Amino acid sequence: MSTEPCRRWCVLAVLGVVVSMVAGCATLPDPLEVAAGDLLSSGATARLTAEEHGAGHLTSTAASVTVDDATREVAAAARTLAELELTGRRSELRDVLLSEAVTLAGDLHELADAVEAGDDERVAESATELERLDRRLSRLEGRVRSS
Amino acid sequence: MPDRPLPPHPVADGRVLDANIHLLDRAVLDRDGVPVLAVDDVEIDWPDDGGPVLLTSLVLGSGLTSRFFGAHQPRHTRLTVDWREVVDVGSAVQLGADRDDLDATWHERWLRDRVVGRIPGGRHDPR
Amino acid sequence: MNKVFGVALGVLTAIGGFVDIGDLVTNAVVGSRFGMSLAWVVVVGVAGICVFASMSGRVTALSGRATFEIIRERLGPRAALANLVGSFAMTFLTLTAEIGGVALALQLLCGVDPRLLVVPVGLALWVVVWRVRFTVMENAAGLLGLLLVVFLVALVVLAPDWSELGRQAVSGVPSTESPVTYCYYAVALFGAAMTPYEVFFFSSGAVEERWTRRDLGLSRLNVLIGFPLGGLLSLGIAGCAAAVLLPAGVGVASLSQVVLPVATALGVVGLVVVSLGVLAATTGAALETALSCGYALAQYTGRPWGKLVAPIRAPHFHVTVAGVVLVAALLLLTGIDPIMVTEFSVVFSAVALPLTYLPILVVANDPEYVGDRTNGPVLNAVALAYLVVILVAAVAAIPLLVLTRMGA
């Protein structure tokens, strides 16, 4: 292969990446929307985990792994939301989402404890709690999407 | 490369090989059919008195950078196999020697004796 | 009787060996977000890998030459080196994702932090490469990988609304997602189904198993039956996610979510089976990718390679394999998320695919390598159509990755 067409292809490739990066910055997904989606997803995961563990479908090992993973996702979403304040994009919706993130983190902690202790009653309570939260998050996510 | 016209194509008995097509980048096998290395480059003897151009040796496992970037690697640092060792050129270049007797495979012997051979099971034949 | 056994074994290992961490994660992510609306990509990808693998199997069986030897002879050392670097990097990324997957599957089974597991897992993989016979290794991983059939069982037990799944499959972009994201996941799913390492592993493996012209029919059977059934497993994974996770609003971001629908359907037994299946599939793929790194480098430089000979007969090969496993394990020790590595690796698979596809297509038409068994006109037409698809996916992959922030 001669070098000339090769160089032309390289230039084209670099140009393509640069153009798409610029376009990518222009179409950045709204961080609020991403965070709301992540919260909804981890809340739903936790609720599903609590229900399945309560029904005896999940080993406690697998249940605690799932809850851990969900907790990490909540932490990432909370970080995104907190960063919005630093960039001066504070809004009422962001504050509500952040406080729900804290509630969810607390519920996840409670669920993890209950799973570890093997306390079926507390797991069931957690599931009810998470279901309520899930409904709130789902409404919030709808509001974020439409705003 | 010297600034003079290439010599005319030899009309000779036997096979005509194109170094670019039949030699460069071909696999080299030893007398037992075990891969040695690939042909990275060839050394050509180009006499000033206009005598026949001769392919003297194959460069194995060391000539690629100079082929890419065009520099001349000092002869003593090149790992070569004399053309006289070649017994056949087909889809691979066949040597008459044992690969362990070639200079070109010295780092492999070093790696074998100093590292791989010392790990338990390194000499275990999986078959 | 022996022949039937051989065919059955080949087909079963092809099914079990088809799914790796890329298929698991990508299909679950796609199922949980897009339902079955991207199922057509799996079908296209599986047909593509059948075309590609049957061509490269024929080239290997007839010429006895492996992929990278041919690539260097055909493209020259410079273009082949660029090709080697691209394919090697890609395969290494996949290896990292697979080792991460092994650790995550073990975590599901025993609860140990995956970061504590990666080094022992790497060590175990190395011991297998060092000591275990090629066919034993391949058959064990493939047969145990068949446990993933549990995804299909779970889907049946879940008894989803099949007409709804069917409607999703033909409905195009769901209203909740943007078309760009849809395209991004189409490319990722295509990359997951048509991973380049599968092909050069397949062709080098053919040399390791000493294929000849006689085995050609058998190998084609393995590919043409095994891979589509493997693709069915992929669809099962997506279907489970679409049936359980999509309605619940769960977007898959971890392996524990991938297996959740199976637990819902089949309980603890299903969970253990699916975890073991994931463990086997990722272990098998980790071995294949590690070996593929060694194959690619050794074939480019012309050095001896493979597990048919004692390690001392192929020292560079074994040092390469051990080296890549070590570096991949160290990379995972830094705490990077294996799921994210997986998502990267499937997209870059799509980018690297033309590098190996094109030379194989050229050589499959070259009588110097395959004698009178060159591609027929029909196969060539299909293969050329796939070349276009593969090029489009490769060119679109990185812009889509940047444009969608990895599908966020």
XYZ file of C-alpha atoms in Angstrom:
682
model
C 0.000 0.000 0.000
C 1.421 3.407 -0.887
C 1.471 6.095 1.792
C -0.556 8.764 -0.035
C -4.088 7.249 0.041
C -3.298 5.914 3.500
C -2.610 9.447 4.740
C -5.779 10.711 3.130
C -7.815 8.060 4.963
C -6.182 8.935 8.267
C -7.011 12.626 7.797
C -10.598 11.716 6.915
C -10.897 9.483 9.985
C -9.563 12.175 12.324
C -11.894 14.743 10.754
C -14.827 12.388 11.215
C -14.074 11.912 14.897
C -13.610 15.665 15.466
C -16.862 16.517 13.677
C -18.805 13.923 15.641
C -17.239 15.150 18.900
C -18.405 18.681 18.166
C -21.820 17.347 17.233
C -21.743 15.223 20.395
C -21.177 18.278 22.579
C -24.099 19.968 20.887
C -26.416 17.056 21.571
C -25.228 16.287 25.098
C -27.859 14.267 26.943
C -29.408 16.321 29.711
C -27.626 15.276 32.947
C -30.856 15.719 34.875
C -32.569 13.240 32.575
C -29.683 10.758 32.823
C -29.647 10.982 36.622
C -33.431 10.585 36.842
C -33.242 7.506 34.564
C -30.449 5.989 36.677
C -32.342 6.580 39.913
C -35.481 5.035 38.494
C -33.501 2.047 37.211
C -31.684 1.371 40.481
C -34.844 1.881 42.505
C -36.663 -0.624 40.310
C -33.731 -3.067 40.560
C -33.817 -2.813 44.350
C -37.578 -3.328 44.486
C -37.328 -6.363 42.198
C -34.483 -7.745 44.309
C -36.406 -7.300 47.535
C -39.497 -8.989 46.088
C -37.590 -11.895 44.573
C -35.536 -12.413 47.702
C -38.706 -12.352 49.735
C -40.212 -14.970 47.427
C -37.122 -17.159 47.898
C -35.942 -16.740 44.299
C -32.617 -15.086 45.079
C -29.820 -16.327 47.301
C -28.800 -13.720 49.844
C -25.366 -13.571 48.200
C -26.854 -12.660 44.831
C -29.312 -10.268 46.480
C -26.557 -8.364 48.295
C -24.483 -8.192 45.094
C -27.470 -6.718 43.262
C -28.147 -4.206 46.025
C -24.449 -3.209 46.020
C -24.545 -2.632 42.273
C -27.707 -0.551 42.615
C -26.110 1.479 45.407
C -23.164 2.298 43.148
C -25.533 3.497 40.447
C -27.385 5.707 42.924
C -24.093 7.178 44.102
C -23.138 8.013 40.512
C -26.516 9.654 39.893
C -26.257 11.645 43.127
C -22.794 12.834 42.068
C -24.161 14.014 38.726
C -26.926 15.893 40.499
C -24.538 17.468 43.002
C -22.276 18.617 40.191
C -25.159 20.497 38.629
C -25.038 22.927 41.557
C -21.343 23.585 40.895
C -22.120 24.551 37.311
C -24.905 26.827 38.511
C -27.739 24.740 37.109
C -29.734 24.401 40.253
C -33.443 23.898 39.900
C -36.331 22.756 41.990
C -36.428 19.445 40.111
C -32.760 18.841 40.809
C -33.272 19.415 44.534
C -36.203 17.005 44.647
C -34.250 14.376 42.717
C -31.239 14.750 44.995
C -33.340 14.313 48.112
C -34.979 11.218 46.580
C -31.487 9.893 45.781
C -30.616 10.234 49.464
C -33.834 8.459 50.467
C -33.119 5.683 47.967
C -29.569 5.287 49.256
C -30.991 4.940 52.779
C -33.548 2.364 51.648
C -30.847 0.389 49.850
C -28.740 0.396 52.987
C -31.702 -0.847 55.007
C -32.397 -3.563 52.425
C -28.765 -4.681 52.408
C -28.847 -4.947 56.207
C -32.097 -6.891 56.171
C -30.769 -9.304 53.532
C -27.592 -9.866 55.460
C -29.472 -10.478 58.697
C -31.802 -12.884 56.895
C -34.765 -10.997 58.303
C -37.627 -11.727 55.911
C -39.974 -9.318 57.633
C -37.650 -6.356 57.191
C -37.009 -7.353 53.570
C -40.764 -7.275 52.982
C -41.000 -3.851 54.636
C -38.160 -2.674 52.408
C -39.981 -3.941 49.352
C -43.096 -1.937 50.259
C -41.023 1.129 50.952
C -39.162 0.771 47.666
C -42.373 0.318 45.763
C -43.667 3.645 47.045
C -40.356 5.298 46.154
C -40.441 3.660 42.743
C -43.789 5.285 41.984
C -42.499 8.708 43.074
C -39.339 8.321 40.987
C -41.330 7.235 37.985
C -43.503 10.383 38.246
C -40.404 12.536 38.727
C -38.734 11.004 35.700
C -41.807 11.809 33.630
C -41.636 15.432 34.822
C -37.913 15.669 33.970
C -38.545 14.258 30.507
C -41.344 16.689 29.762
C -39.566 19.736 31.198
C 20.052 1.778 -4.259
C 22.606 2.664 -6.982
C 21.618 5.060 -9.779
C 21.902 2.771 -12.711
C 19.429 0.747 -14.733
C 18.516 -2.635 -13.414
C 20.128 -5.524 -15.229
C 17.958 -7.277 -17.794
C 15.783 -10.109 -16.624
C 17.896 -13.255 -16.653
C 16.872 -15.861 -19.180
C 17.908 -18.997 -17.428
C 16.875 -22.570 -16.904
C 14.873 -23.383 -13.800
C 12.365 -21.312 -11.837
C 12.165 -17.570 -11.780
C 11.308 -16.246 -8.339
C 10.172 -12.731 -7.578
C 11.734 -11.685 -4.284
C 8.762 -9.507 -3.487
C 6.129 -12.111 -4.187
C 7.768 -15.416 -3.354
C 10.179 -14.510 -0.584
C 9.367 -11.386 1.389
C 6.944 -11.961 4.280
C 6.715 -15.667 3.594
C 6.898 -18.141 6.443
C 10.231 -19.945 6.867
C 10.145 -23.581 7.957
C 13.053 -25.674 9.201
C 13.841 -29.172 8.029
C 11.157 -30.677 10.275
C 8.515 -28.247 9.021
C 8.555 -26.215 12.253
C 8.111 -22.451 11.713
C 11.325 -20.472 12.193
C 10.343 -16.851 11.511
C 8.995 -14.838 8.592
C 11.246 -13.371 5.905
C 11.544 -9.760 7.034
C 14.016 -8.677 4.330
C 16.622 -10.047 1.928
C 20.307 -9.167 1.482
C 21.468 -8.673 -2.063
C 25.059 -8.558 -3.249
C 25.337 -5.922 -5.963
C 28.898 -6.043 -7.414
C 30.378 -2.765 -8.768
C 31.995 -4.457 -11.744
C 28.613 -5.271 -13.262
C 28.731 -8.940 -12.359
C 25.518 -10.844 -11.613
C 23.349 -9.572 -8.750
C 23.166 -12.245 -6.096
C 20.729 -12.850 -3.302
C 23.028 -13.779 -0.450
C 20.813 -14.227 2.584
C 17.392 -13.893 4.153
C 16.948 -11.464 7.046
C 14.777 -13.054 9.718
C 13.212 -11.388 12.706
C 15.138 -8.130 12.563
C 14.755 -6.250 9.280
C 11.258 -4.792 9.552
C 12.003 -1.359 11.018
C 14.554 -0.592 8.318
C 12.092 -1.771 5.701
C 9.412 0.528 7.114
C 11.547 3.597 7.626
C 14.184 3.099 4.958
C 17.368 3.246 7.053
C 20.220 0.810 6.654
C 20.713 -1.432 9.614
C 24.424 -2.256 10.179
C 25.131 -5.653 8.777
C 26.425 -7.151 12.029
C 23.161 -6.425 13.858
C 21.021 -8.223 11.294
C 19.934 -11.764 11.975
C 20.378 -13.590 8.706
C 20.223 -17.060 7.254
C 22.475 -17.830 4.337
C 20.675 -18.463 1.043
C 22.587 -21.759 0.763
C 20.444 -23.092 3.632
C 17.279 -22.780 1.511
C 16.217 -26.073 -0.031
C 12.817 -25.199 -1.465
C 10.555 -22.210 -2.063
C 6.868 -22.997 -2.174
C 4.028 -21.378 -0.268
C 6.667 -21.242 2.482
C 10.475 -21.099 2.375
C 11.949 -24.434 3.393
C 15.373 -24.617 5.078
C 17.621 -27.670 5.291
C 18.820 -26.808 8.797
C 17.402 -27.405 12.252
C 15.917 -24.205 13.683
C 17.926 -24.587 16.886
C 21.175 -24.307 14.914
C 20.285 -20.900 13.463
C 21.567 -17.625 14.909
C 18.269 -15.960 14.071
C 16.436 -17.852 16.796
C 18.794 -17.013 19.653
C 16.296 -14.977 21.704
C 13.858 -17.789 21.460
C 16.453 -20.198 22.895
C 17.217 -17.687 25.632
C 13.522 -17.364 26.494
C 13.150 -21.135 26.392
C 16.133 -21.946 28.602
C 15.887 -19.060 31.045
C 12.143 -18.579 31.437
C 9.715 -21.027 29.895
C 11.807 -24.167 30.477
C 12.151 -23.361 34.181
C 8.435 -23.166 34.877
C 7.048 -26.551 35.945
C 5.288 -28.238 33.054
C 7.109 -26.212 30.444
C 8.570 -29.340 28.930
C 5.323 -31.287 29.119
C 4.150 -32.444 25.716
C 0.384 -31.885 25.642
C -0.373 -34.675 23.167
C -21.817 -43.702 15.867
C -18.504 -41.968 16.392
C -19.334 -39.611 13.577
C -22.708 -38.683 15.041
C -20.993 -38.060 18.342
C -18.422 -35.848 16.627
C -21.099 -33.788 14.896
C -23.144 -33.448 18.077
C -20.115 -32.426 20.114
C -19.051 -29.870 17.524
C -22.504 -28.341 17.287
C -22.999 -28.252 21.048
C -19.660 -26.574 21.685
C -20.383 -24.079 18.901
C -23.659 -23.166 20.635
C -22.125 -22.965 24.096
C -19.050 -21.135 22.812
C -21.018 -18.563 20.865
C -22.139 -16.433 23.795
C -19.539 -14.375 25.645
C -19.663 -11.402 27.999
C -20.257 -9.051 25.055
C -23.374 -10.936 23.958
C -24.626 -11.276 27.531
C -24.317 -7.636 28.444
C -25.257 -6.058 25.114
C -28.329 -8.221 24.592
C -29.533 -7.577 28.136
C -28.930 -3.825 27.875
C -30.714 -3.693 24.537
C -33.582 -5.883 25.740
C -34.107 -3.760 28.844
C -34.194 -0.512 26.875
C -35.437 -1.343 23.387
C -37.366 -4.562 23.961
C -37.030 -6.837 20.949
C -36.859 -3.945 18.481
C -33.195 -4.684 17.690
C -33.628 -8.450 17.314
C -33.064 -8.157 13.564
C -29.463 -7.065 14.234
C -28.755 -10.351 16.015
C -30.105 -12.237 13.002
C -27.970 -10.182 10.593
C -24.899 -10.584 12.811
C -25.290 -14.337 13.196
C -25.704 -14.865 9.458
C -22.595 -12.710 8.981
C -20.484 -14.703 11.397
C -21.620 -17.904 9.628
C -20.405 -16.546 6.274
C -17.156 -15.281 7.763
C -16.376 -18.407 9.809
C -17.158 -20.832 7.010
C -14.847 -18.921 4.642
C -11.990 -18.756 7.105
C -12.517 -22.416 8.074
C -12.201 -23.402 4.418
C -9.098 -21.265 3.897
C -7.437 -22.834 6.925
C -8.401 -26.428 6.203
C -7.255 -26.252 2.599
C -4.119 -24.136 2.887
C -3.056 -25.090 6.409
C -2.220 -21.410 6.909
C -3.590 -19.274 9.692
C -5.191 -15.841 9.382
C -2.306 -13.545 10.235
C 0.245 -15.375 8.083
C -2.100 -14.803 5.162
C -2.787 -11.196 6.092
C 0.927 -10.414 6.135
C 1.593 -12.162 2.836
C -1.335 -10.437 1.207
C -1.203 -6.924 2.619
C 2.551 -6.550 3.097
C 4.226 -5.948 6.458
C 3.145 -2.337 6.926
C -0.605 -2.670 6.455
C -0.487 -6.036 8.217
C 1.231 -4.425 11.201
C -1.489 -1.776 11.414
C -3.976 -4.613 11.180
C -2.154 -6.568 13.883
C -2.075 -3.602 16.257
C -5.796 -2.946 15.747
C -6.875 -6.553 16.096
C -4.531 -7.228 19.009
C -5.715 -4.183 20.952
C -9.298 -5.148 20.283
C -8.778 -8.739 21.387
C -6.957 -7.581 24.492
C -9.872 -5.316 25.391
C -12.237 -8.257 24.959
C -9.966 -10.423 27.134
C -10.113 -7.807 29.885
C -13.899 -7.749 29.655
C -14.074 -11.557 29.797
C -11.815 -11.826 32.856
C -13.967 -9.169 34.497
C -17.000 -11.243 33.569
C -15.510 -14.348 35.179
C -14.902 -12.387 38.371
C -18.458 -10.967 38.349
C -19.974 -14.415 37.801
C -17.943 -15.770 40.723
C -19.102 -12.833 42.817
C -22.719 -13.790 42.130
C -21.960 -17.323 43.291
C -19.821 -16.668 46.354
C -20.110 -12.957 47.147
C -16.368 -12.176 47.062
C -15.382 -8.722 45.763
C -14.458 -9.122 42.074
C -11.259 -7.132 42.507
C -9.962 -9.766 44.888
C -10.771 -12.406 42.299
C -9.144 -11.108 39.123
C -5.598 -12.176 39.954
C -6.531 -15.755 40.977
C -8.760 -15.948 37.897
C -5.867 -14.807 35.679
C -3.603 -17.384 37.285
C -6.156 -20.151 36.728
C -6.554 -19.163 33.081
C -2.803 -19.268 32.604
C -2.598 -22.754 34.140
C -5.266 -23.970 31.707
C -3.411 -22.507 28.727
C -0.158 -23.964 30.039
C -1.331 -27.481 30.790
C -4.752 -28.482 29.442
C -5.120 -30.040 26.014
C -6.742 -27.848 23.385
C -9.719 -30.085 22.606
C -10.419 -30.768 26.289
C -10.364 -27.049 27.027
C -12.640 -26.181 24.104
C -15.163 -28.944 24.692
C -15.418 -28.367 28.438
C -15.994 -24.636 28.073
C -18.448 -25.107 25.190
C -20.513 -27.799 26.891
C -20.728 -25.951 30.203
C -21.622 -22.795 28.287
C -24.731 -24.659 27.154
C -26.114 -24.031 30.658
C -27.074 -20.625 29.274
C -29.997 -22.371 27.588
C -31.589 -21.525 30.927
C -32.303 -18.071 29.460
C -34.611 -19.682 26.899
C -36.239 -21.873 29.556
C -36.746 -18.813 31.738
C -38.319 -16.930 28.859
C -40.821 -19.737 28.309
C -41.607 -19.983 32.032
C -42.072 -16.209 32.238
C -44.760 -16.633 29.585
C -44.466 -13.096 28.275
C -47.001 -11.648 25.888
C -45.453 -13.146 22.756
C -47.457 -10.976 20.427
C -46.150 -7.915 22.261
C -42.544 -9.137 21.828
C -43.280 -9.804 18.161
C -44.753 -6.342 17.768
C -41.592 -4.822 19.311
C -39.450 -6.798 16.876
C -41.012 -5.112 13.862
C -41.803 -1.702 15.327
C -38.474 0.106 14.828
C -37.281 2.806 17.231
C -39.278 2.882 20.518
C -40.812 6.280 21.289
C -38.780 6.691 24.486
C -35.397 6.463 22.714
C -33.732 8.616 20.083
C -32.894 7.175 16.622
C -29.177 7.920 17.150
C -29.085 5.821 20.327
C -30.966 3.108 18.477
C -28.289 3.107 15.743
C -25.531 3.055 18.355
C -26.951 -0.064 19.983
C -27.498 -1.637 16.560
C -23.757 -1.275 15.889
C -22.873 -2.550 19.376
C -25.098 -5.594 18.981
C -23.617 -6.290 15.560
C -20.113 -6.030 17.045
C -21.098 -8.387 19.860
C -22.404 -11.007 17.426
C -19.521 -10.667 14.942
C -16.456 -10.430 17.170
C -13.224 -10.559 15.125
C -11.365 -12.748 17.608
C -13.934 -15.502 17.074
C -12.741 -15.824 13.522
C -9.035 -15.900 13.996
C -9.468 -18.125 16.974
C -11.641 -20.378 14.854
C -9.087 -20.587 12.052
C -6.082 -21.050 14.355
C -8.089 -23.576 16.336
C -8.643 -25.455 13.097
C -4.891 -25.742 12.723
C -4.597 -26.843 16.363
C -7.211 -29.528 15.757
C -5.417 -30.512 12.519
C -8.289 -29.984 10.152
C -7.958 -31.202 6.615
C -10.153 -31.222 3.523
C -12.048 -34.183 5.043
C -13.182 -32.136 8.047
C -14.542 -29.344 5.904
C -18.130 -30.645 5.831
C -18.099 -31.205 9.578
C -16.799 -27.725 10.283
C -19.428 -26.175 8.046
C -22.121 -28.125 9.876
C -20.810 -26.914 13.237
C -20.928 -23.344 12.062
C -24.238 -23.448 10.228
C -26.125 -25.213 13.016
C -24.169 -24.130 16.087
C -23.906 -20.392 15.528
C -27.593 -19.774 14.699
C -28.587 -21.731 17.808
C -26.046 -19.640 19.742
C -27.766 -16.601 18.273
C -31.038 -17.957 19.609
C -29.495 -17.888 23.099
C -28.629 -14.220 22.504
C -32.241 -13.526 21.592
C -33.311 -15.402 24.728
C -31.166 -13.075 26.855
C -32.702 -10.038 25.177
C -36.183 -11.551 25.492
C -35.808 -12.137 29.241
C -34.684 -8.541 29.728
C -37.564 -7.301 27.574
C -40.082 -9.366 29.533
C -38.972 -8.530 33.080
C -36.668 -5.528 33.156
C -38.233 -3.282 30.503
C -41.687 -3.106 32.156
C -40.077 -2.621 35.597
C -38.016 0.328 34.310
C -34.647 -1.312 35.009
C -31.822 -0.303 32.642
C -29.088 -2.931 32.757
C -25.782 -1.614 34.124
C -24.405 -4.692 35.904
C -24.209 -8.455 35.534
C -26.502 -9.003 38.517
C -29.276 -7.320 36.526
C -28.598 -9.530 33.499
C -29.395 -12.689 35.478
C -32.271 -11.215 37.501
C -35.026 -12.342 35.050
C -33.828 -15.954 35.296
C -34.106 -15.803 39.081
C -37.590 -14.340 38.729
C -38.653 -17.217 36.499
C -36.802 -20.196 37.945
C -35.763 -19.222 41.443
C -32.508 -20.113 43.148
C -31.854 -23.173 40.972
C -32.134 -21.039 37.848
C -29.895 -18.419 39.387
C -27.152 -20.921 40.183
C -27.406 -22.517 36.729
C -27.258 -19.201 34.935
C -24.318 -18.024 37.063
C -22.422 -21.225 36.251
C -23.303 -20.784 32.590
C -22.010 -17.214 32.594
C -18.890 -18.428 34.384
C -18.265 -21.108 31.751
C -19.017 -18.832 28.801
C -16.746 -16.051 30.019
C -13.976 -18.474 31.011
C -14.091 -20.097 27.580
C -14.037 -16.730 25.857
C -11.228 -15.479 28.104
C -9.121 -18.489 27.087
C -9.960 -17.945 23.435
C -9.095 -14.250 23.489
C -5.855 -14.835 25.412
C -4.806 -17.512 22.922
C -5.898 -15.276 20.033
C -3.475 -12.561 21.184
C -0.699 -15.144 21.143
C -1.762 -16.546 17.772
C -1.937 -13.149 16.073
C 1.507 -12.016 17.212
C 3.211 -15.358 16.528
C 1.641 -15.678 13.096
C 2.702 -12.165 12.106
C 6.310 -12.745 13.150
C 6.329 -16.297 11.768
C 7.209 -17.921 15.105
C 5.911 -21.309 16.257
C 2.602 -21.161 18.107
C -0.146 -23.277 19.521
C -0.943 -25.800 22.184
C -0.083 -28.850 20.119
C 3.547 -28.540 21.160
C 5.181 -28.326 24.561
C 5.517 -24.723 25.834
C 9.310 -24.834 25.353
C 8.716 -25.357 21.633
C 6.732 -22.132 21.399
C 8.205 -19.905 24.121
C 7.263 -16.529 22.608
C 3.684 -17.673 22.204
C 3.374 -18.734 25.831
C 5.068 -15.587 27.095
C 2.637 -13.472 25.043
C -0.411 -15.313 26.369
C 0.775 -15.149 29.980
C 1.677 -11.478 29.496
C -1.721 -10.416 28.157
C -3.557 -12.282 30.912
C -1.357 -10.610 33.533
C -1.790 -7.120 32.086
C -5.556 -7.586 31.729
C -5.803 -8.696 35.376
C -3.723 -5.719 36.516
C -5.923 -3.393 34.477
C -8.998 -4.777 36.259
C -7.281 -4.319 39.623
C -7.413 -0.557 39.042
C -11.153 -0.873 39.616
C -12.449 -0.142 36.108
C -15.950 -1.444 35.596
C -15.866 -4.678 33.529
C -19.325 -3.897 32.162
C -18.068 -0.615 30.773
C -15.032 -2.365 29.262
C -17.468 -4.800 27.662
C -19.559 -2.011 26.174
C -16.409 -0.452 24.704
C -15.142 -3.765 23.415
C -18.251 -4.635 21.401
C -18.247 -1.242 19.694
C -14.552 -1.490 18.851
C -15.172 -5.017 17.568
C -17.326 -3.444 14.917
C -14.505 -0.998 14.129
C -11.848 -3.720 13.803
C -13.945 -6.223 11.894
C -13.060 -5.157 8.309
C -9.358 -5.632 9.129
C -9.708 -9.408 9.199
C -12.813 -9.822 7.077
C -11.427 -8.309 3.875
C -8.194 -10.374 3.615
C -10.106 -13.588 4.311
C -12.648 -12.720 1.624
C -9.829 -12.075 -0.884
C -7.971 -15.268 -0.052
C -11.144 -17.387 -0.138
C -11.211 -16.480 -3.836
C -7.517 -17.235 -4.442
C -6.814 -20.661 -5.997
C -3.232 -20.472 -4.716
C -4.602 -20.990 -1.189
C -7.863 -22.901 -1.591
C -7.338 -24.753 -4.907
C -10.574 -25.419 -6.744
C -12.744 -24.602 -3.701
C -12.964 -20.834 -4.208
C -16.147 -18.976 -3.223
C -19.137 -19.687 -5.486
C -21.035 -16.747 -7.010
C -23.824 -16.899 -4.419
C -21.454 -16.934 -1.455
C -19.468 -14.104 -3.016
C -22.594 -12.012 -3.472
C -23.566 -12.552 0.173
C -20.007 -11.948 1.347
C -19.775 -8.692 -0.611
C -23.115 -7.523 0.766
C -21.728 -8.212 4.241
C -18.568 -6.309 3.393
C -20.743 -3.239 2.809
C -22.635 -3.784 6.089
C -19.382 -4.309 8.000
C -17.797 -1.182 6.515
C -20.843 0.931 7.328
C -20.877 -0.356 10.919
C -17.109 0.235 11.279
C -17.269 3.787 9.977
C -20.362 4.682 12.003
C -19.215 3.102 15.276
C -16.939 5.787 16.744
C -19.020 8.808 15.679
C -22.074 7.119 17.210
C -20.132 6.303 20.378
C -19.163 9.952 20.808
C -22.518 11.302 19.679
C -24.522 9.260 22.171
C -21.965 9.306 25.041
C -21.894 5.519 24.937
C -25.630 5.301 24.563
C -26.517 7.372 27.638
